[in-house]
Tab-separated table of C-alpha atoms and ligand atoms in Angstrom:
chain	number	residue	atom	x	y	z
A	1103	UNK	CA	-26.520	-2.166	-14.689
A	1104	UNK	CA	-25.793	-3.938	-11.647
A	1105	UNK	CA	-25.905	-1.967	-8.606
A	1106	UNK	CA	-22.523	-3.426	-6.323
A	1107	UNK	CA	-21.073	-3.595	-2.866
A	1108	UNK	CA	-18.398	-4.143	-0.708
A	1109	UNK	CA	-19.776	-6.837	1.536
A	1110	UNK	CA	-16.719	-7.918	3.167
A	1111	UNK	CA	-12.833	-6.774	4.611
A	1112	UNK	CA	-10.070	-8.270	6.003
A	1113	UNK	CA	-6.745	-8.017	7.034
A	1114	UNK	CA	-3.807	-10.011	7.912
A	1115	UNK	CA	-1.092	-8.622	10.121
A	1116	UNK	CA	2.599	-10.161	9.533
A	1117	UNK	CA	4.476	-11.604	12.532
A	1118	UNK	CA	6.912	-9.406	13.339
A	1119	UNK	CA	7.252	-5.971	14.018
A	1120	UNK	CA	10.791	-3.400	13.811
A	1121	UNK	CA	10.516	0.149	15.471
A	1122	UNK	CA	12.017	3.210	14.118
A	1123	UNK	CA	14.879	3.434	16.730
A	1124	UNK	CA	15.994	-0.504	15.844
A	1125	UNK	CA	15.841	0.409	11.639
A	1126	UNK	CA	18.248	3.568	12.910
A	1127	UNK	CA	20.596	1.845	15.384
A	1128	UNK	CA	20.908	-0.548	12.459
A	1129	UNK	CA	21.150	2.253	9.582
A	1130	UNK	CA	23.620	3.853	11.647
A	1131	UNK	CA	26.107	0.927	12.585
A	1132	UNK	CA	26.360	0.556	8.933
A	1133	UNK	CA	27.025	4.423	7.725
A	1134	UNK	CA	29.825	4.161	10.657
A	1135	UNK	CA	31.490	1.053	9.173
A	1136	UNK	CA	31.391	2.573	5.776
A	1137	UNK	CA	32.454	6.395	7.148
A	1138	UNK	CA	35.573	4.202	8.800
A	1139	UNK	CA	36.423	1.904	5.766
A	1140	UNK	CA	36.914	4.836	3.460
A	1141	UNK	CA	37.792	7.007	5.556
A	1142	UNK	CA	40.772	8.313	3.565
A	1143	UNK	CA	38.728	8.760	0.394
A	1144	UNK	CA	36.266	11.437	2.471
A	1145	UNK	CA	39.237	12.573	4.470
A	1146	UNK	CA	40.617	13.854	0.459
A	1147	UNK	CA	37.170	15.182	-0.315
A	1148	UNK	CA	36.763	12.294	-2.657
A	1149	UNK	CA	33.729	10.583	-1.379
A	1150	UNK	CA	31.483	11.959	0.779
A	1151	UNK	CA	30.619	10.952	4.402
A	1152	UNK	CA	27.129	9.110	4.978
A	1153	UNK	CA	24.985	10.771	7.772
A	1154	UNK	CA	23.327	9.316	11.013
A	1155	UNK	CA	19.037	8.488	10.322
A	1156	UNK	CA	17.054	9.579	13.257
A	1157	UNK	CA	14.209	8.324	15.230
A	1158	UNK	CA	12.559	11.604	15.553
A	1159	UNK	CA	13.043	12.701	12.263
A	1160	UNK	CA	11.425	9.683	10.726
A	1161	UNK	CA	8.190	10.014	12.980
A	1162	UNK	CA	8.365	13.835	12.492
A	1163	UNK	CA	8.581	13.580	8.817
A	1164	UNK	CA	5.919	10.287	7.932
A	1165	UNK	CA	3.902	9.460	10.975
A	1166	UNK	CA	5.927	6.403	10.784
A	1167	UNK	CA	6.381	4.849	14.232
A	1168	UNK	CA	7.018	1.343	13.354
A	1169	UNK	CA	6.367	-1.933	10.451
A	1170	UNK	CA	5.600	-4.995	10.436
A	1171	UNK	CA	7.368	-7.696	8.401
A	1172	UNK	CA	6.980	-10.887	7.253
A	1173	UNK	CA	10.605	-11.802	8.096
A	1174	UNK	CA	13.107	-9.725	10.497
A	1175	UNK	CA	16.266	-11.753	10.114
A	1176	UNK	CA	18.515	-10.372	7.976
A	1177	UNK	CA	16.681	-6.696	7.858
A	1178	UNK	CA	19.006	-5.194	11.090
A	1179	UNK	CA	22.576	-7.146	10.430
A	1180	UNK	CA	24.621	-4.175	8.687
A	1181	UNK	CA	26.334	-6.693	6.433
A	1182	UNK	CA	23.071	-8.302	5.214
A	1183	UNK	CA	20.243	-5.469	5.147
A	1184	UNK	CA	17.580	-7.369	4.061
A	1185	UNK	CA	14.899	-9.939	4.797
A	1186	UNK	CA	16.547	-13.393	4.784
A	1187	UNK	CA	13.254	-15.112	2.520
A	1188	UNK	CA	13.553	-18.478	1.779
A	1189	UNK	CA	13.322	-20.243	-1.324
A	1190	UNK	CA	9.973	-22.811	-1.211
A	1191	UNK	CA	9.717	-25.160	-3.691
A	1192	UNK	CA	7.169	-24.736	-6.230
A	1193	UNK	CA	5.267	-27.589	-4.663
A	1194	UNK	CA	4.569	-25.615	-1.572
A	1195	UNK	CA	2.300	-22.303	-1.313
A	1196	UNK	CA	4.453	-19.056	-1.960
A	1197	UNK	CA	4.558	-16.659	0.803
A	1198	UNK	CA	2.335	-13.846	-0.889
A	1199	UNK	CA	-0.698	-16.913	-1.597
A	1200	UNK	CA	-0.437	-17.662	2.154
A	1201	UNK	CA	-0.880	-14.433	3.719
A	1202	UNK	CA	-3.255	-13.052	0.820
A	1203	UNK	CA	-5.313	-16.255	2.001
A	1204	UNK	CA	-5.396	-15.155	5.318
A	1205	UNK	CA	-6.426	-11.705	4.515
A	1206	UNK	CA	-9.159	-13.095	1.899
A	1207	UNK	CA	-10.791	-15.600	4.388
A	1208	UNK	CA	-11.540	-13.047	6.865
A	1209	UNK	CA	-13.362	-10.887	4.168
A	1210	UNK	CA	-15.332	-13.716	3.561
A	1211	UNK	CA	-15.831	-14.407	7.307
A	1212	UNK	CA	-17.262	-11.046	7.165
A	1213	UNK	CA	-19.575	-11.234	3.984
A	1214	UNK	CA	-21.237	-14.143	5.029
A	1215	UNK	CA	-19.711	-16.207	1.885
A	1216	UNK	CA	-17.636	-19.286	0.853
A	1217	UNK	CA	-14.575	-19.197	-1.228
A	1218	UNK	CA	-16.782	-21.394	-3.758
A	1219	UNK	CA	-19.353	-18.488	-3.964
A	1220	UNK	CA	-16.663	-16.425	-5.376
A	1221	UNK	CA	-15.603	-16.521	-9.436
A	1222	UNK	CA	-13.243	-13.758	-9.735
A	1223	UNK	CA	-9.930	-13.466	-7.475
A	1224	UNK	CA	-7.705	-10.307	-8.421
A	1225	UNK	CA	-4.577	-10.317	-6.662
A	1226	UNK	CA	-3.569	-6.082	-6.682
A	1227	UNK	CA	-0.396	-5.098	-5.322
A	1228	UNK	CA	3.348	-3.006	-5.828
A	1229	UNK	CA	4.894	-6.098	-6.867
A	1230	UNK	CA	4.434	-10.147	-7.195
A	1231	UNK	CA	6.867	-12.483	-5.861
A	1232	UNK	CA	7.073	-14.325	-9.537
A	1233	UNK	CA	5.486	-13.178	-13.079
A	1234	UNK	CA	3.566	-16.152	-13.474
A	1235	UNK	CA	1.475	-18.867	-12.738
A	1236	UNK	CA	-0.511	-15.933	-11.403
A	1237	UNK	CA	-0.624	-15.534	-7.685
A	1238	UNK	CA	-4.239	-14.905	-8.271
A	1239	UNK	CA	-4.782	-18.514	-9.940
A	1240	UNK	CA	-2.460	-20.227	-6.824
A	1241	UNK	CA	-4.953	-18.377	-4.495
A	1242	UNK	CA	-7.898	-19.358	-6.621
A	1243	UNK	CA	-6.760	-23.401	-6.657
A	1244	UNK	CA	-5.565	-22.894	-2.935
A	1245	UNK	CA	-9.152	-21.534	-1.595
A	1246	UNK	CA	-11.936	-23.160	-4.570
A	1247	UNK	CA	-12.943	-20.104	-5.697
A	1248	UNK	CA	-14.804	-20.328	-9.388
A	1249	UNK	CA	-14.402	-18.978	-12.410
A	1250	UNK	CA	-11.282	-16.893	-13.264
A	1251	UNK	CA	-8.183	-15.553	-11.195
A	1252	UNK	CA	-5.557	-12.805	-12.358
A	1253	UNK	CA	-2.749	-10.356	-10.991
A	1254	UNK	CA	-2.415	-6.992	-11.474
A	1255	UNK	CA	0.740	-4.001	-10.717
A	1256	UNK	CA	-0.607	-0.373	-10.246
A	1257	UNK	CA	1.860	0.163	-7.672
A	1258	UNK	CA	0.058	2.088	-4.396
A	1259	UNK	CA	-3.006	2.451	-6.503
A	1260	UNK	CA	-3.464	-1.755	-6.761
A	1261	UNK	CA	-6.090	-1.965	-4.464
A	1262	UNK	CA	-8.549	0.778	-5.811
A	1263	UNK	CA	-7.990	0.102	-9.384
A	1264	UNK	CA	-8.382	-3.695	-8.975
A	1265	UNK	CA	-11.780	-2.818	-6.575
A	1266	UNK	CA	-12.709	-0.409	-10.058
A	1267	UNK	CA	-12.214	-3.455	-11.964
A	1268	UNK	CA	-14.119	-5.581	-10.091
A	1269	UNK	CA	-17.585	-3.688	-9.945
A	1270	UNK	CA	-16.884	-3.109	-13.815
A	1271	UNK	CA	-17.347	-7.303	-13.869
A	1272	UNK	CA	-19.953	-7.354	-11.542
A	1273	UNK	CA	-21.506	-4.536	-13.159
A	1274	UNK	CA	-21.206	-6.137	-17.179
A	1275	UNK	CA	-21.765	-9.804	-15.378
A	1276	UNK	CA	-18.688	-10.732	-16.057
A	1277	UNK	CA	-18.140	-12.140	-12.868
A	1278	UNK	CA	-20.508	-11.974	-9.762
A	1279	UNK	CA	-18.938	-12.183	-6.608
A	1280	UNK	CA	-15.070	-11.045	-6.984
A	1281	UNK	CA	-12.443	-11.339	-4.060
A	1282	UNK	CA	-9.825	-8.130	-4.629
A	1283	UNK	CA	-6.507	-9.350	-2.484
A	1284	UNK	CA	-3.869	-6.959	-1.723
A	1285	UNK	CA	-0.451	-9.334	-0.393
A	1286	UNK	CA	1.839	-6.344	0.194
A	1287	UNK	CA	5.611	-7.790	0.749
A	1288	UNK	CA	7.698	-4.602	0.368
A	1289	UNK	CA	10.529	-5.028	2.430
A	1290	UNK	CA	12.184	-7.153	0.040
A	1291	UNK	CA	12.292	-4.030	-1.988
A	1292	UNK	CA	13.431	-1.505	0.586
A	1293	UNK	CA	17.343	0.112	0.205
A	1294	UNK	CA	17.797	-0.382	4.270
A	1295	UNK	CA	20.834	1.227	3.545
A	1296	UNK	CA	19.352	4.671	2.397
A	1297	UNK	CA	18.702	7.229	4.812
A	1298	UNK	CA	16.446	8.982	3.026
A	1299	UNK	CA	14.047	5.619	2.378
A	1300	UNK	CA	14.622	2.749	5.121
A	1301	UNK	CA	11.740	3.756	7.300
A	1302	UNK	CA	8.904	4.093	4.924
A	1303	UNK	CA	7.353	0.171	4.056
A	1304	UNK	CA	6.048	-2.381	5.380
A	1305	UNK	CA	4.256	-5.789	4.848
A	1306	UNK	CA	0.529	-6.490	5.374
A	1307	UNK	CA	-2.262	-8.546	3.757
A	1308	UNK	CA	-5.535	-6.561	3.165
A	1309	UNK	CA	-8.694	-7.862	1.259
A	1310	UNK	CA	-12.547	-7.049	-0.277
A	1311	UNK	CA	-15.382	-8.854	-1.443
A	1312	UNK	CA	-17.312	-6.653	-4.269
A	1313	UNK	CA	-20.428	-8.337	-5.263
A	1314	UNK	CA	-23.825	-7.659	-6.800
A	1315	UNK	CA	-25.917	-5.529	-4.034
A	1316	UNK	CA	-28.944	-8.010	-4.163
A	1317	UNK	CA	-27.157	-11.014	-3.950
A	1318	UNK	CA	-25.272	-9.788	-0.595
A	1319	UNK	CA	-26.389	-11.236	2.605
A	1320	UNK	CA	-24.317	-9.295	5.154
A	1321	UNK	CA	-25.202	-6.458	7.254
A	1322	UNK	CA	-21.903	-5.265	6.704
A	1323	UNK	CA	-22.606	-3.871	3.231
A	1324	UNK	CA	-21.385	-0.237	1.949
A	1325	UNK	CA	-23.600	0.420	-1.727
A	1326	UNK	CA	-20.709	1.782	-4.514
A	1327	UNK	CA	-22.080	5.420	-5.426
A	1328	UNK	CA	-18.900	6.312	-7.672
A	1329	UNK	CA	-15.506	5.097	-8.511
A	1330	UNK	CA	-12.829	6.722	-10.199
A	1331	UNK	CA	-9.006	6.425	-11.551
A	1332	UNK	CA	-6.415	8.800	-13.060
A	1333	UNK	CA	-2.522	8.044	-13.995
A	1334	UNK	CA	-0.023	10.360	-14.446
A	1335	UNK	CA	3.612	9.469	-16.156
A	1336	UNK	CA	6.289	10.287	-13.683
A	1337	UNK	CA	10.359	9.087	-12.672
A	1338	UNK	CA	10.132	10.687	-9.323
A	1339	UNK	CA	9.055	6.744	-7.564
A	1340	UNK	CA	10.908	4.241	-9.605
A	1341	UNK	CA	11.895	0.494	-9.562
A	1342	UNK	CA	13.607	-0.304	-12.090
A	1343	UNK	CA	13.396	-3.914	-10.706
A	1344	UNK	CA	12.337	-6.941	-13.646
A	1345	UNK	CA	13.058	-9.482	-15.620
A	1346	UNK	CA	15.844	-8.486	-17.633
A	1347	UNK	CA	17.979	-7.252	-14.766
A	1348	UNK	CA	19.951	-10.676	-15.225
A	1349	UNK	CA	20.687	-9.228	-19.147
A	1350	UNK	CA	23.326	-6.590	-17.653
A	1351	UNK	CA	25.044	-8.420	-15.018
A	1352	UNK	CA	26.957	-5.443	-13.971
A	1353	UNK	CA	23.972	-3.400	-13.285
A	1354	UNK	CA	21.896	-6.438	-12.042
A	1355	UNK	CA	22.195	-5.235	-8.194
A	1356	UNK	CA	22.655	-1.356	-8.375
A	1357	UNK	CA	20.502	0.652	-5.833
A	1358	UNK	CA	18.196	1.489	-8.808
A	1359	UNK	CA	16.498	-1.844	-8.714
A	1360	UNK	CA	14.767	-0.909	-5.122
A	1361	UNK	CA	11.946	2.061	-4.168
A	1362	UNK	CA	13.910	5.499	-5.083
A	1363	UNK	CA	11.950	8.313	-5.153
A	1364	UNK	CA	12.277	12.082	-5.270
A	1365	UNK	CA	9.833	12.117	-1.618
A	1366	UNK	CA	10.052	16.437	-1.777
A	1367	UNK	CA	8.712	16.155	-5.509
A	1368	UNK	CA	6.182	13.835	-5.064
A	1369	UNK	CA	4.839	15.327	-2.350
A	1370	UNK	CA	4.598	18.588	-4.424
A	1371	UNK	CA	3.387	17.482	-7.406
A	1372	UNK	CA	0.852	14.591	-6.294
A	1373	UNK	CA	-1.554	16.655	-4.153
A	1374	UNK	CA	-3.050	18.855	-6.732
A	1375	UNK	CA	-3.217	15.837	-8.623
A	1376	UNK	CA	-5.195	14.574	-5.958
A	1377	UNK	CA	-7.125	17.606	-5.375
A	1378	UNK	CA	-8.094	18.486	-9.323
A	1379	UNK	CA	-9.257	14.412	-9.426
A	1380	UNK	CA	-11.253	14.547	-6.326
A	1381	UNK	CA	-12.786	17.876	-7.144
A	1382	UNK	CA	-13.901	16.074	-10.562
A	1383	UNK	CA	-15.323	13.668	-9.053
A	1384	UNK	CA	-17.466	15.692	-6.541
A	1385	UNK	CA	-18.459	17.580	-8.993
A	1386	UNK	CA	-19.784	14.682	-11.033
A	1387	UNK	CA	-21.185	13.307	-7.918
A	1388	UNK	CA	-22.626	16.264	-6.883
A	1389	UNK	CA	-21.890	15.283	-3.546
A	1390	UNK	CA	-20.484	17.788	-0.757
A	1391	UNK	CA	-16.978	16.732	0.874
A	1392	UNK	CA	-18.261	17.580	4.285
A	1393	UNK	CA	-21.183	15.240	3.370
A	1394	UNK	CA	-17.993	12.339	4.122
A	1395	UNK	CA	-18.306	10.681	7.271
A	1396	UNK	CA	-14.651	9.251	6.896
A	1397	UNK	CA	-11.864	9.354	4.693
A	1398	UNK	CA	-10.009	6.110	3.857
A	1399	UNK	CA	-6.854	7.439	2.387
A	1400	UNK	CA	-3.824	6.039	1.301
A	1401	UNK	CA	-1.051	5.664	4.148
A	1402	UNK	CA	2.126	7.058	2.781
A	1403	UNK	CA	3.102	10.614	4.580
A	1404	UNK	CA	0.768	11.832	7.929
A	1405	UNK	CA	1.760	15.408	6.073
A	1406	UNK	CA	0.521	14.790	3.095
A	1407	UNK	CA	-2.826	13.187	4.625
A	1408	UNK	CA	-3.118	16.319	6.594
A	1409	UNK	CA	-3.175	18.599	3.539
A	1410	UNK	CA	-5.935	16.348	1.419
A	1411	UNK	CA	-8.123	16.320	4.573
A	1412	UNK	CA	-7.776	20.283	5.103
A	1413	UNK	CA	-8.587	20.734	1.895
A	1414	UNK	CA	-11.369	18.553	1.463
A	1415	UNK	CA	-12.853	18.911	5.062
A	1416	UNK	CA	-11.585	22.281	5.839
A	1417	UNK	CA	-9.006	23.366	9.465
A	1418	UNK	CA	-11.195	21.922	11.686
A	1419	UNK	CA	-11.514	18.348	11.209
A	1420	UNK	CA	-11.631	15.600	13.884
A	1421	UNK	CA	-8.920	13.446	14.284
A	1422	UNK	CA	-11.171	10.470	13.464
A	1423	UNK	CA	-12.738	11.598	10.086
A	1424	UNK	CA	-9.387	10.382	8.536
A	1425	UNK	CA	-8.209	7.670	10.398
A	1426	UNK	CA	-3.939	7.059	10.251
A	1427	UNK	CA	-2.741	3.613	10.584
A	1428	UNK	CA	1.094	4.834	9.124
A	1429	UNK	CA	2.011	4.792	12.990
A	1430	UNK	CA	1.605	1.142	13.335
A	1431	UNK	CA	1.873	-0.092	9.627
A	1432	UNK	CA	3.653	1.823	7.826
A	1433	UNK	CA	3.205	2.686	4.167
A	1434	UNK	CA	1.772	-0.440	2.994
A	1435	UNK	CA	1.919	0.560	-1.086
A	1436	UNK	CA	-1.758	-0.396	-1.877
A	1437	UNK	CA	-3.117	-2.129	0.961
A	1438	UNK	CA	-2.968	1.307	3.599
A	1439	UNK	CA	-6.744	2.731	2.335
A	1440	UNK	CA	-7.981	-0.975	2.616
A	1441	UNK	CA	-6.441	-1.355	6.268
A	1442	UNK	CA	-8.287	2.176	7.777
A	1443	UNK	CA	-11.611	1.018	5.671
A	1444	UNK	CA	-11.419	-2.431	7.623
A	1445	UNK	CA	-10.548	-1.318	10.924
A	1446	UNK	CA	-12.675	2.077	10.980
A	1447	UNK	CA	-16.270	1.482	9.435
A	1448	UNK	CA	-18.028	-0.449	11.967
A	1449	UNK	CA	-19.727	3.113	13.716
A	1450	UNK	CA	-21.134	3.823	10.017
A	1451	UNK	CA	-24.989	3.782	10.060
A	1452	UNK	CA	-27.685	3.566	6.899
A	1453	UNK	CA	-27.093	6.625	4.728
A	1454	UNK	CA	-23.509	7.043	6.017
A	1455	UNK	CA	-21.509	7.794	3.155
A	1456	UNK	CA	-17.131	7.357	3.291
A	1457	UNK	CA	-14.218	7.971	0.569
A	1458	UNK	CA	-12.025	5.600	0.029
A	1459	UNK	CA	-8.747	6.814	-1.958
A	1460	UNK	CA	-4.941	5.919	-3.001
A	1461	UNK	CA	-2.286	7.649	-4.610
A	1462	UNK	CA	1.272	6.838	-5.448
A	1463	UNK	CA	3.643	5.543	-7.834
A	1464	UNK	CA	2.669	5.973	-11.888
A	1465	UNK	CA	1.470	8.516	-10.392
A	1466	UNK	CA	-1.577	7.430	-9.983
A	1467	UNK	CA	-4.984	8.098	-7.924
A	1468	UNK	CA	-7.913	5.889	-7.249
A	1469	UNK	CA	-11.085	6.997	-5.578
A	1470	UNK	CA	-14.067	5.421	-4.330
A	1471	UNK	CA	-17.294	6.606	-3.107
A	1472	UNK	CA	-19.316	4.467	-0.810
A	1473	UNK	CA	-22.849	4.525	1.397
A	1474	UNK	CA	-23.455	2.236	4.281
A	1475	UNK	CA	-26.269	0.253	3.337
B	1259	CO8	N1	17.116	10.893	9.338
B	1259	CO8	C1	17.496	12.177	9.579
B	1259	CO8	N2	17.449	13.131	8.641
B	1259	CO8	C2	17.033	12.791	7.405
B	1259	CO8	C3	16.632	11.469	7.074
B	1259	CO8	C4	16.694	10.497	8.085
B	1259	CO8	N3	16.335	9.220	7.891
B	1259	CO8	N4	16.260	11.441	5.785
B	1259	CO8	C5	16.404	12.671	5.313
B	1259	CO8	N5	16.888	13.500	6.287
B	1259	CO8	C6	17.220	14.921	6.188
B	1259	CO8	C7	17.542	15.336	4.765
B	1259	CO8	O1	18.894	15.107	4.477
B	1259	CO8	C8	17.182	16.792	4.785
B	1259	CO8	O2	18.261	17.523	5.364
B	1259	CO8	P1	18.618	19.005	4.827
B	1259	CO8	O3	17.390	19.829	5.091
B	1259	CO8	O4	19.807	19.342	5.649
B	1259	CO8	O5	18.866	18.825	3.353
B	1259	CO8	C9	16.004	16.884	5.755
B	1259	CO8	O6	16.071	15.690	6.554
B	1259	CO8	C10	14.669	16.927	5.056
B	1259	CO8	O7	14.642	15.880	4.041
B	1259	CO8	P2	13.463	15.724	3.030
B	1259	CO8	O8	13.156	17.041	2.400
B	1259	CO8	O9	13.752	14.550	2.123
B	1259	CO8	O10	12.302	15.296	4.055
B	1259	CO8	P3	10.768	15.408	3.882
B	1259	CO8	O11	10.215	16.272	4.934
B	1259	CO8	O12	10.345	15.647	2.468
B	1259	CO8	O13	10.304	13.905	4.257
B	1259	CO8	C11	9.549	11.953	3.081
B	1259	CO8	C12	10.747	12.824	3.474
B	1259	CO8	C13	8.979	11.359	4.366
B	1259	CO8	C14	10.023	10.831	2.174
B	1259	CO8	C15	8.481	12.805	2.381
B	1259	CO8	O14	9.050	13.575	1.358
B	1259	CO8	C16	7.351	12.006	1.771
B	1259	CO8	O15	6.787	11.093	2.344
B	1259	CO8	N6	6.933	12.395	0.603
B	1259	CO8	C17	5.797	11.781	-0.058
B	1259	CO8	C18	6.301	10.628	-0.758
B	1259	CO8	C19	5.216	9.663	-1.136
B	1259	CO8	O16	4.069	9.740	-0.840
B	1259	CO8	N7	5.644	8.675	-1.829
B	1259	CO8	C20	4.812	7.637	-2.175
B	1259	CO8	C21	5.689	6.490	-2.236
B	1259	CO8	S1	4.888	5.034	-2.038
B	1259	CO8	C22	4.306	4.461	-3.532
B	1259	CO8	O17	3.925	5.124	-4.421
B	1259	CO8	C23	4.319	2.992	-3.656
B	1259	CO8	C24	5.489	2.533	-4.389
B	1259	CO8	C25	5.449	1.053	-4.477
B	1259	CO8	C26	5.752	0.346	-3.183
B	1259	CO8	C27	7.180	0.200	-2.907
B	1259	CO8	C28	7.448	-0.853	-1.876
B	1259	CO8	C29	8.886	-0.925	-1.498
């Protein structure tokens, strides 16, 4: 079999950025003009009150301290509550291509390659902005990369399971030199009007080149030693955003078409999820989890973070071993691993070996083992 790398990573930051205390000054004008327009209906007992979000709580509970966006207007106007995203004609390059591009040439920057050395694009993310042509087959006419293009939804898990299936191709010879692209545009999806949920996402761009090890010609290079996937059934993070929403007009818009989730449930019920599939893996590996130098995880909950990394690495455990980018970004769905692998690896030396590893929505978990060549 082939042996594969990573030989490349980018990222692309959005534009625009919205802190916690301008998502709550927002949040909050709106749950007073609601509290006032029906205010006899709560004053009867018939409806009840909506309550303040706070600042502190939100950093307290997620590690959240801000997002970035690919478009503010629209997001903080209580009447509106959401990004004001504007049609393009088909003609033009949709929004997720452009900054999946952006994200993709700076992995190639970084592996030393040309779009036309690639012949596999998989676009991996929480949602695409249209079902088809692929975004993946825009990107791959966009860039002139070779061979094949497709898209693929595991929700936070995208990014792992896409890199899975791309060392799978290089590994069969399927494909050679595969760009994985995660374009994550969540806010579109966010209930800014739910106190329990208007904090958590944002938007990024993250990206990976996976290729055969001996054709890489980078210095950047991590070997793959293991990789690893698991799903889950679950209701407790649901969309129930699609295609036939239009076939029951009255339900076409209800609050069950964004992110809901159960966050108290999911917490519970993920981490020994994540625990029994990591052990497994170990195991299998018959590598140590102190032998880690870093942890890439998933960016959804500092909390939840902290309880994988205790358990893995034990009470002691330096700050830096598991890098947290949920302060600045957010939860990203799949692209939060990918953004601590590409801005914390450059320290690793020969021999070095990292984890890289999502969980999320499905509920899934994705897990990668990697060496610094
Ligand atoms: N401000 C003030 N108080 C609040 C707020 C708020 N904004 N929200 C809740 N509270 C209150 C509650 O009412 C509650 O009050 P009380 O104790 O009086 O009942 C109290 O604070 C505690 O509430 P919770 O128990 O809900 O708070 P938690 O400590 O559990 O924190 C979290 C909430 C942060 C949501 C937490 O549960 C969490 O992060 N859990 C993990 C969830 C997770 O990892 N989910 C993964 C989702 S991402 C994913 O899979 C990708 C999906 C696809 C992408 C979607 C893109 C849009």
């Amino acid at each position: 079999m082939n042996k594969v790398v990573i030989s490349g990573s980018g990222l692309y930051t959005p534009p625009h950025s919205i802190s916690n205390e301008e998502l709550v000054t927002s949040l909050n004008r709106y749950v007073d003009q609601y509290n006032s327009q029906h205010a006899s209906l709560i004053a009867n007992g018939e409806l009840n009150a909506l309550a303040h979000s706070s600042a502190e709580f939100i950093e307290k509970a997620s590690g959240i301290k801000q997002r970035y966006v690919m478009v503010k207007e629209g997001i903080l106007e209580p009447d509106i509550m959401m990004p004001l995203i504007k049609d393009r004609p088909s003609t033009e390059l949709s929004m997720q291509a452009e900054m999946g591009i952006a994200a993709a040439n700076k992995a190639l920057e970084q592996a030393k390659l040309l779009a036309s050395d690639i012949d596999l694009v998989i676009v991996a993310c929480a949602y695409t902005q249209r079902s088809y042509p692929a975004i993946a087959i825009e990107i791959q006419q966009a860039m002139g990369t070779k061979g094949f293009a497709y898209d693929m939804l595991v929700a936070c898990s995208s990014a792992t399971f896409a890199i899975v299936n791309a060392i799978n191709a290089v590994q069969s010879g399927t494909a050679s030199r595969v760009l994985v692209i995660n374009p994550e545009i969540c806010s579109p999806q966010v209930n800014y009007r739910d106190r329990d949920s208007h904090f958590i996402f944002g938007d990024v761009a993250t990206a990976v080149v996976v290729e055969k090890a001996n054709n890489a010609h980078t210095e950047f290079a991590f070997n793959v030693l293991s990789s690893k996937c698991v799903t889950d059934y679950s209701n407790n993070i649901r969309s129930n955003f699609g295609h036939m929403n239009r076939c029951d007009p009255l339900n076409a818009n209800s609050s069950d078409k964004l992110f809901h989730q159960q966050g108290r449930k999911v917490f519970k019920e993920l981490l020994p999820m994540i625990y029994q599939h990591l052990d497994k893996q170990l195991e299998q590996e018959q590598i140590q989890a102190n032998e880690f130098k870093r942890l890439w995880l998933h960016q959804a909950n500092i909390n939840m973070n902290q309880f994988v990394v205790r358990k893995l690495l034990g009470d002691n455990v330096d700050a830096a071993q598991a890098p947290v980018v949920l302060d600045e970004y957010a939860n990203t769905a799949s692209a939060g691993s990918i953004i601590a692998f590409n801005k914390y690896n450059h320290d690793f030396k020969t021999g070095d070996l990292g984890l890289l590893c999502s969980f999320g929505a499905g509920y899934s978990v994705g897990s990668i083992i990697l060496e610094k060549t």
